[in-house]
Short mmCIF file of C-alpha atoms and ligand atoms in Angstrom, two decimals:
data_model
loop_
_atom_site.label_atom_id
_atom_site.label_comp_id
_atom_site.label_asym_id
_atom_site.label_seq_id
_atom_site.Cartn_x
_atom_site.Cartn_y
_atom_site.Cartn_z
CA MET A 1 -8.90 -12.68 -48.81
CA LYS A 2 -10.16 -15.31 -46.34
CA ILE A 3 -12.47 -14.20 -43.54
CA LEU A 4 -13.70 -16.18 -40.55
CA GLY A 5 -17.31 -15.24 -39.80
CA ILE A 6 -18.90 -15.78 -36.38
CA GLU A 7 -22.62 -15.51 -35.64
CA THR A 8 -24.35 -15.95 -32.25
CA SER A 9 -27.07 -13.27 -32.25
CA CYS A 10 -30.01 -15.57 -31.59
CA ASP A 11 -30.33 -19.35 -31.39
CA GLU A 12 -27.76 -20.50 -33.95
CA THR A 13 -24.08 -20.86 -33.10
CA ALA A 14 -22.35 -20.47 -36.46
CA ALA A 15 -18.88 -20.10 -37.95
CA ALA A 16 -17.76 -20.01 -41.58
CA VAL A 17 -14.74 -19.31 -43.73
CA VAL A 18 -15.46 -17.32 -46.89
CA GLU A 19 -13.03 -16.27 -49.59
CA ASP A 20 -13.31 -12.89 -51.35
CA GLY A 21 -16.78 -12.24 -50.00
CA SER A 22 -18.47 -14.95 -52.04
CA ARG A 23 -16.81 -18.37 -52.06
CA ILE A 24 -17.93 -20.46 -49.09
CA ILE A 25 -15.07 -22.70 -47.95
CA SER A 26 -16.86 -23.92 -44.83
CA ASN A 27 -20.19 -23.08 -43.21
CA VAL A 28 -21.07 -24.67 -39.86
CA VAL A 29 -24.38 -23.98 -38.11
CA ALA A 30 -25.29 -25.54 -34.74
CA SER A 31 -28.98 -24.91 -34.24
CA GLN A 32 -30.57 -24.78 -30.77
CA ILE A 33 -34.08 -25.25 -32.18
CA ASP A 34 -34.60 -28.63 -30.48
CA ILE A 35 -33.64 -27.17 -27.11
CA HIS A 36 -35.96 -24.14 -27.35
CA ALA A 37 -38.85 -26.02 -29.02
CA ARG A 38 -39.88 -27.57 -25.70
CA TYR A 39 -40.49 -24.02 -24.34
CA GLY A 40 -42.33 -22.88 -27.50
CA GLY A 41 -39.78 -20.10 -28.12
CA ILE A 42 -36.26 -18.90 -27.42
CA VAL A 43 -35.23 -18.67 -23.77
CA PRO A 44 -32.40 -16.07 -23.78
CA GLU A 45 -30.56 -17.48 -20.77
CA VAL A 46 -30.60 -21.00 -22.22
CA ALA A 47 -29.45 -19.62 -25.59
CA SER A 48 -26.35 -17.89 -24.22
CA ARG A 49 -25.34 -20.92 -22.16
CA GLN A 50 -25.69 -23.12 -25.22
CA HIS A 51 -23.58 -20.71 -27.31
CA LEU A 52 -20.86 -20.97 -24.63
CA LEU A 53 -20.86 -24.75 -24.95
CA THR A 54 -20.77 -24.85 -28.75
CA ILE A 55 -18.81 -21.80 -29.90
CA ILE A 56 -15.31 -23.32 -29.74
CA PRO A 57 -16.28 -26.69 -31.32
CA VAL A 58 -18.17 -24.84 -34.08
CA ILE A 59 -15.24 -22.52 -34.86
CA ASN A 60 -12.83 -25.47 -34.82
CA GLU A 61 -15.10 -27.40 -37.18
CA ALA A 62 -15.32 -24.46 -39.58
CA MET A 63 -11.51 -24.13 -39.62
CA THR A 64 -10.97 -27.90 -40.06
CA GLU A 65 -13.58 -28.20 -42.79
CA ALA A 66 -12.02 -25.24 -44.62
CA LYS A 67 -8.55 -26.83 -44.22
CA VAL A 68 -7.09 -23.48 -43.19
CA THR A 69 -4.75 -22.44 -40.39
CA TRP A 70 -4.98 -19.16 -38.43
CA GLN A 71 -2.14 -17.83 -40.61
CA ASP A 72 -4.29 -18.31 -43.71
CA LEU A 73 -6.94 -15.95 -42.39
CA ASP A 74 -7.02 -12.23 -43.22
CA GLY A 75 -9.57 -11.20 -40.61
CA ILE A 76 -12.50 -12.06 -38.37
CA ALA A 77 -16.04 -10.75 -38.82
CA VAL A 78 -18.48 -11.13 -35.94
CA THR A 79 -22.10 -10.11 -35.41
CA TYR A 80 -22.31 -7.48 -32.64
CA GLY A 81 -26.02 -6.63 -32.97
CA PRO A 82 -28.96 -6.62 -33.13
CA GLY A 83 -29.91 -9.70 -31.11
CA LEU A 84 -29.93 -11.13 -27.62
CA ALA A 85 -27.22 -9.42 -25.56
CA GLY A 86 -26.09 -12.58 -23.74
CA SER A 87 -25.88 -14.50 -27.02
CA LEU A 88 -24.04 -11.75 -28.91
CA LEU A 89 -21.48 -11.49 -26.08
CA VAL A 90 -20.34 -15.08 -26.63
CA GLY A 91 -19.52 -14.54 -30.32
CA VAL A 92 -17.96 -11.11 -29.84
CA ASN A 93 -15.70 -12.28 -26.99
CA ALA A 94 -14.63 -15.41 -28.87
CA ALA A 95 -13.77 -13.24 -31.89
CA LYS A 96 -11.82 -10.74 -29.77
CA ALA A 97 -9.86 -13.50 -28.04
CA ILE A 98 -8.84 -15.11 -31.35
CA ALA A 99 -8.04 -11.74 -32.92
CA LEU A 100 -5.80 -10.82 -29.99
CA ALA A 101 -4.07 -14.19 -29.81
CA ARG A 102 -3.50 -14.45 -33.57
CA GLN A 103 -2.99 -10.75 -34.31
CA LEU A 104 -5.86 -10.66 -36.78
CA PRO A 105 -8.00 -7.63 -37.62
CA ILE A 106 -11.59 -7.80 -36.41
CA ILE A 107 -14.78 -6.17 -37.68
CA GLY A 108 -18.15 -5.96 -35.89
CA ILE A 109 -21.03 -6.74 -38.25
CA ASN A 110 -24.65 -5.66 -38.19
CA HIS A 111 -26.78 -8.83 -38.42
CA ILE A 112 -29.36 -7.19 -40.72
CA GLU A 113 -26.62 -6.06 -43.11
CA ALA A 114 -25.21 -9.61 -43.02
CA HIS A 115 -28.60 -11.01 -44.12
CA ILE A 116 -28.43 -8.71 -47.17
CA TYR A 117 -24.91 -9.96 -47.98
CA ALA A 118 -26.14 -13.55 -48.15
CA ASN A 119 -27.02 -12.47 -51.71
CA TRP A 120 -23.32 -12.11 -52.57
CA LEU A 121 -22.51 -15.68 -51.65
CA ASP A 122 -22.03 -18.51 -54.14
CA PRO A 123 -23.70 -20.94 -54.95
CA SER A 124 -25.27 -18.29 -57.07
CA SER A 125 -28.51 -16.90 -55.80
CA TYR A 126 -31.67 -18.89 -56.31
CA SER A 127 -33.46 -17.04 -59.07
CA PRO A 128 -34.33 -17.73 -62.70
CA LEU A 129 -32.31 -14.59 -63.42
CA SER A 130 -29.28 -15.55 -61.41
CA ASN A 131 -26.50 -15.54 -63.98
CA LYS A 132 -23.44 -13.33 -63.70
CA GLU A 133 -24.98 -10.27 -65.38
CA ASP A 134 -27.83 -10.32 -62.93
CA ARG A 135 -25.76 -10.17 -59.77
CA VAL A 136 -26.38 -7.21 -57.53
CA LYS A 137 -26.86 -3.83 -59.20
CA PHE A 138 -27.28 -0.61 -57.22
CA PRO A 139 -29.56 0.93 -56.19
CA CYS A 140 -31.39 -2.17 -55.02
CA LEU A 141 -34.26 -2.53 -52.61
CA CYS A 142 -33.67 -5.06 -49.84
CA LEU A 143 -36.51 -6.77 -48.00
CA ILE A 144 -35.12 -8.36 -44.84
CA VAL A 145 -37.69 -10.50 -43.08
CA SER A 146 -36.63 -12.49 -40.02
CA GLY A 147 -37.74 -13.35 -36.51
CA GLY A 148 -36.78 -9.91 -35.24
CA HIS A 149 -37.03 -7.65 -38.30
CA SER A 150 -39.10 -6.70 -41.29
CA ASP A 151 -37.21 -3.89 -42.97
CA LEU A 152 -37.25 -2.33 -46.41
CA ILE A 153 -33.82 -0.87 -47.04
CA LEU A 154 -32.62 0.99 -50.11
CA MET A 155 -29.01 0.05 -50.76
CA LYS A 156 -27.20 2.57 -52.92
CA GLY A 157 -23.77 0.94 -52.66
CA HIS A 158 -21.61 -1.03 -50.23
CA GLY A 159 -22.16 0.51 -46.79
CA GLN A 160 -24.86 2.90 -48.08
CA PHE A 161 -28.21 2.02 -46.57
CA GLU A 162 -31.42 4.00 -46.19
CA LYS A 163 -34.27 2.45 -44.25
CA ILE A 164 -37.55 3.30 -45.95
CA GLY A 165 -39.90 0.88 -44.18
CA ARG A 166 -40.09 -1.21 -41.02
CA THR A 167 -42.65 -3.15 -39.05
CA ARG A 168 -44.71 -1.12 -36.62
CA ASP A 169 -45.38 -4.14 -34.40
CA ASP A 170 -44.51 -7.81 -35.00
CA ALA A 171 -41.74 -8.84 -37.38
CA ALA A 172 -42.88 -11.20 -40.15
CA GLY A 173 -41.10 -14.20 -38.59
CA GLU A 174 -42.49 -13.32 -35.18
CA ALA A 175 -45.98 -13.25 -36.75
CA PHE A 176 -45.37 -16.74 -38.21
CA ASP A 177 -44.17 -17.99 -34.82
CA LYS A 178 -47.20 -16.53 -32.98
CA ALA A 179 -49.66 -17.77 -35.62
CA ALA A 180 -48.21 -21.27 -35.31
CA ARG A 181 -48.81 -21.14 -31.57
CA ILE A 182 -52.45 -20.11 -32.19
CA LEU A 183 -52.83 -23.04 -34.58
CA GLY A 184 -51.17 -25.49 -32.17
CA LEU A 185 -48.17 -26.00 -34.48
CA ASP A 186 -44.49 -26.46 -33.56
CA TYR A 187 -41.77 -23.90 -32.99
CA PRO A 188 -40.28 -22.36 -35.11
CA GLY A 189 -43.59 -21.35 -36.64
CA GLY A 190 -42.48 -20.40 -40.16
CA PRO A 191 -41.49 -23.87 -41.38
CA ALA A 192 -44.41 -25.43 -39.41
CA ILE A 193 -46.95 -23.12 -41.08
CA GLU A 194 -45.39 -23.73 -44.49
CA ARG A 195 -45.67 -27.51 -43.99
CA ALA A 196 -49.29 -27.31 -42.77
CA ALA A 197 -50.21 -24.90 -45.59
CA SER A 198 -49.07 -27.39 -48.22
CA ASP A 199 -52.21 -29.46 -47.46
CA GLY A 200 -54.56 -26.46 -47.30
CA ILE A 201 -56.31 -23.90 -49.48
CA PRO A 202 -55.97 -20.17 -48.75
CA CYS A 203 -59.77 -19.83 -48.65
CA LEU A 204 -60.23 -17.83 -45.44
CA SER A 205 -60.57 -14.10 -45.56
CA LEU A 206 -57.90 -12.47 -43.39
CA PRO A 207 -57.10 -8.75 -43.21
CA ARG A 208 -54.08 -7.06 -44.80
CA ALA A 209 -52.64 -3.88 -43.27
CA TRP A 210 -51.71 -1.83 -46.34
CA LEU A 211 -50.75 1.34 -44.38
CA LYS A 212 -51.23 3.45 -47.50
CA GLY A 213 -48.74 6.26 -48.03
CA SER A 214 -46.08 4.46 -45.99
CA HIS A 215 -43.64 1.62 -46.68
CA ASP A 216 -44.12 0.26 -43.15
CA PHE A 217 -45.65 -3.11 -42.30
CA SER A 218 -47.99 -4.28 -39.54
CA PHE A 219 -48.82 -7.89 -38.74
CA SER A 220 -50.42 -7.80 -35.31
CA GLY A 221 -53.97 -7.22 -36.66
CA LEU A 222 -53.62 -10.26 -38.89
CA LYS A 223 -52.49 -12.37 -35.94
CA THR A 224 -55.48 -11.19 -33.86
CA ALA A 225 -57.89 -11.90 -36.74
CA LEU A 226 -56.50 -15.43 -36.99
CA TRP A 227 -56.97 -15.89 -33.25
CA HIS A 228 -60.65 -14.82 -33.47
CA LEU A 229 -61.21 -17.15 -36.42
CA VAL A 230 -59.72 -20.11 -34.55
CA GLN A 231 -61.77 -19.32 -31.42
CA LYS A 232 -64.96 -19.72 -33.46
CA GLY A 233 -63.87 -23.31 -34.15
CA GLY A 234 -64.34 -25.62 -37.11
CA ILE A 235 -61.50 -24.14 -39.17
CA PRO A 236 -59.15 -26.74 -40.70
CA VAL A 237 -55.56 -25.96 -39.60
CA PRO A 238 -54.09 -26.42 -43.11
CA ASP A 239 -56.56 -23.87 -44.57
CA ALA A 240 -55.86 -21.42 -41.74
CA ALA A 241 -52.09 -21.85 -42.24
CA ALA A 242 -52.37 -21.37 -46.02
CA SER A 243 -54.57 -18.28 -45.61
CA PHE A 244 -52.23 -16.75 -43.05
CA GLN A 245 -49.14 -17.46 -45.18
CA LEU A 246 -50.78 -15.87 -48.23
CA ALA A 247 -51.86 -12.79 -46.25
CA VAL A 248 -48.28 -12.18 -45.03
CA ALA A 249 -46.70 -12.85 -48.44
CA ASP A 250 -49.27 -10.71 -50.27
CA VAL A 251 -48.53 -7.62 -48.15
CA LEU A 252 -44.74 -8.13 -48.23
CA VAL A 253 -44.64 -8.64 -52.01
CA THR A 254 -47.10 -5.87 -52.97
CA LYS A 255 -45.50 -3.26 -50.74
CA THR A 256 -41.94 -4.21 -51.74
CA ILE A 257 -42.71 -3.91 -55.46
CA GLU A 258 -44.49 -0.60 -54.88
CA ALA A 259 -41.48 0.74 -52.94
CA ALA A 260 -39.01 -0.52 -55.56
CA LYS A 261 -40.93 1.37 -58.25
CA GLN A 262 -41.04 4.55 -56.19
CA MET A 263 -37.33 4.35 -55.33
CA GLN A 264 -36.39 3.49 -58.93
CA ALA A 265 -34.50 0.44 -57.73
CA ARG A 266 -32.84 -1.80 -60.31
CA GLN A 267 -33.28 -5.01 -58.34
CA ILE A 268 -35.01 -6.49 -55.33
CA LEU A 269 -33.00 -8.51 -52.79
CA LEU A 270 -34.99 -10.81 -50.51
CA SER A 271 -33.31 -12.27 -47.41
CA GLY A 272 -33.72 -13.24 -43.74
CA GLY A 273 -35.25 -16.39 -42.23
CA VAL A 274 -38.73 -15.77 -43.65
CA ALA A 275 -37.21 -15.56 -47.15
CA ALA A 276 -36.91 -19.37 -46.86
CA ASN A 277 -40.69 -19.46 -47.37
CA ASN A 278 -41.34 -20.87 -50.85
CA MET A 279 -44.69 -19.20 -51.31
CA LEU A 280 -43.15 -15.75 -50.54
CA ARG A 281 -40.24 -16.44 -52.90
CA GLU A 282 -42.48 -17.58 -55.73
CA LEU A 283 -44.98 -14.76 -55.34
CA LEU A 284 -42.20 -12.16 -55.44
CA LEU A 285 -40.42 -13.82 -58.37
CA ASN A 286 -43.70 -14.06 -60.31
CA GLN A 287 -45.02 -10.59 -59.60
CA SER A 288 -41.92 -8.42 -59.59
CA PRO A 289 -41.16 -6.45 -62.75
CA PHE A 290 -37.60 -6.16 -61.34
CA PRO A 291 -35.00 -8.93 -61.21
CA VAL A 292 -35.18 -10.62 -57.81
CA LEU A 293 -32.18 -12.10 -56.00
CA THR A 294 -32.62 -14.33 -52.99
CA PRO A 295 -30.15 -16.74 -51.39
CA PRO A 296 -30.66 -20.52 -51.37
CA LEU A 297 -32.82 -21.62 -48.42
CA HIS A 298 -29.97 -22.56 -46.06
CA LEU A 299 -28.40 -19.12 -46.47
CA CYS A 300 -31.67 -17.28 -45.69
CA THR A 301 -31.76 -18.40 -42.05
CA ASP A 302 -28.98 -17.40 -39.64
CA ASN A 303 -25.47 -18.46 -40.67
CA ALA A 304 -21.93 -17.10 -40.44
CA ALA A 305 -21.09 -17.20 -44.16
CA MET A 306 -23.22 -14.08 -44.66
CA VAL A 307 -21.34 -12.40 -41.77
CA ALA A 308 -17.98 -13.21 -43.39
CA ALA A 309 -19.21 -11.96 -46.80
CA CYS A 310 -20.32 -8.69 -45.21
CA GLY A 311 -17.01 -8.44 -43.33
CA TYR A 312 -15.06 -8.76 -46.58
CA TYR A 313 -16.61 -5.55 -47.94
CA HIS A 314 -15.88 -3.70 -44.71
CA PHE A 315 -12.24 -4.85 -44.72
CA GLN A 316 -12.01 -3.87 -48.39
CA ALA A 317 -13.14 -0.39 -47.39
CA GLY A 318 -10.43 -0.29 -44.70
CA GLN A 319 -12.88 -0.52 -41.83
CA THR A 320 -11.96 -2.45 -38.69
CA SER A 321 -13.13 -2.51 -35.08
CA ASP A 322 -10.88 -2.37 -32.02
CA TYR A 323 -10.89 -4.44 -28.84
CA ASN A 324 -13.50 -2.10 -27.33
CA LEU A 325 -16.07 -3.64 -29.68
CA ASP A 326 -19.18 -4.25 -27.59
CA VAL A 327 -22.58 -5.77 -28.32
CA VAL A 328 -25.50 -3.50 -29.30
CA SER A 329 -28.67 -5.52 -28.92
CA SER A 330 -30.95 -2.88 -30.49
CA LEU A 331 -28.65 -1.99 -33.38
CA SER A 332 -30.51 -0.90 -36.53
CA LEU A 333 -29.49 -0.42 -40.16
CA GLY A 334 -30.06 2.70 -42.26
O1 KG4 B 1 -33.09 -14.89 -39.82
P1 KG4 B 1 -33.54 -15.89 -38.84
O2 KG4 B 1 -32.97 -17.27 -38.94
O3 KG4 B 1 -33.24 -15.37 -37.38
C1 KG4 B 1 -33.44 -14.04 -37.02
O4 KG4 B 1 -32.56 -13.19 -37.37
O5 KG4 B 1 -34.53 -13.77 -36.46
O6 KG4 B 1 -35.13 -15.94 -38.91
C2 KG4 B 1 -35.88 -16.78 -38.09
C3 KG4 B 1 -37.35 -16.59 -38.42
C4 KG4 B 1 -38.29 -17.36 -37.49
O7 KG4 B 1 -39.29 -16.47 -37.05
C5 KG4 B 1 -38.85 -18.45 -38.39
O8 KG4 B 1 -40.18 -18.83 -38.04
C6 KG4 B 1 -38.81 -17.79 -39.75
O9 KG4 B 1 -37.61 -17.05 -39.76
N1 KG4 B 1 -38.78 -18.80 -40.82
C7 KG4 B 1 -39.75 -18.93 -41.75
C8 KG4 B 1 -39.39 -20.05 -42.54
N2 KG4 B 1 -38.19 -20.54 -42.08
C9 KG4 B 1 -37.83 -19.75 -41.03
N3 KG4 B 1 -40.89 -18.23 -41.95
C10 KG4 B 1 -41.69 -18.64 -42.95
N4 KG4 B 1 -41.43 -19.71 -43.73
C11 KG4 B 1 -40.30 -20.45 -43.57
N5 KG4 B 1 -40.05 -21.49 -44.36
ZN1 ZN B 2 -31.26 -13.42 -38.72
#
């Protein structure tokens, strides 16, 4: 079964063709990072206009690269939320138009669920334990950390999600982006902080919000503490970046392992843009008593292959959307 995936929830215009929910035949991502960087963050109006300009070329490229015709496709999967409404509309309307013209079934996909399904994609997940026997086993605990979300979701099976933790303020990626701004680093903040941290030592004492008795996260206090530290002056940026990165990773890893034990999960799945952070990946892989699956770096950040993979499991379960499919910018999972 070949699925065309389409993703336009934020600042990446992406299309991909994926076979049987795992084999990537093509995966095209047109990033708008350079355009938004000059504003220090995403400008929603600019993002949707850019999606309009790139959506058709990106879909055409994904189809050409995959060497498939419309007749070879079995369905279209498109992100319908959460995300920026104006951006989501571009992908959803492109998908509806193609589905109508080519008489293909369509399925609306939750972006957070799609991030989880990046773990089903080949090349096999980046993990020392990533051979066939260690592919996903239910129940698994999913940590999804991106620019908009920091969720802990217990996945009991395909389509069975229970949210057990969330951020109470900033998402982890948002915290990275804001911390980078405080430190005078580029947008997006995650990769900029990771680069700066590679020359620093995590020697500064920064607070961790443990929120005992809850699986929720909070990062705004950490961001404020960093701001106060920087105001005092004399702090080397690489040390501040390394200390901040460790503080975020420490809380995410400790609380995820704790939750996995409590929920008797068999595995931990790490995904979302922040999962591209090497220090977070290594800390979780080293400290977790459970097998950890996490996609290769380029499949952690937004892409359409994960949307197509997720769509495959919905189509398998007989689920489709109709032409009334609309965007839901505040959509949640579980
Ligand atoms: O999943 P994603 O591409 O888009 C959303 O769904 O939000 O995540 C983007 C977020 C940004 O906040 C970015 O700073 C963060 O992921 N990010 C990272 C790294 N690469 C991207 N955070 C920490 N370390 C990284 N290497
Ligand atoms: Zn995302």
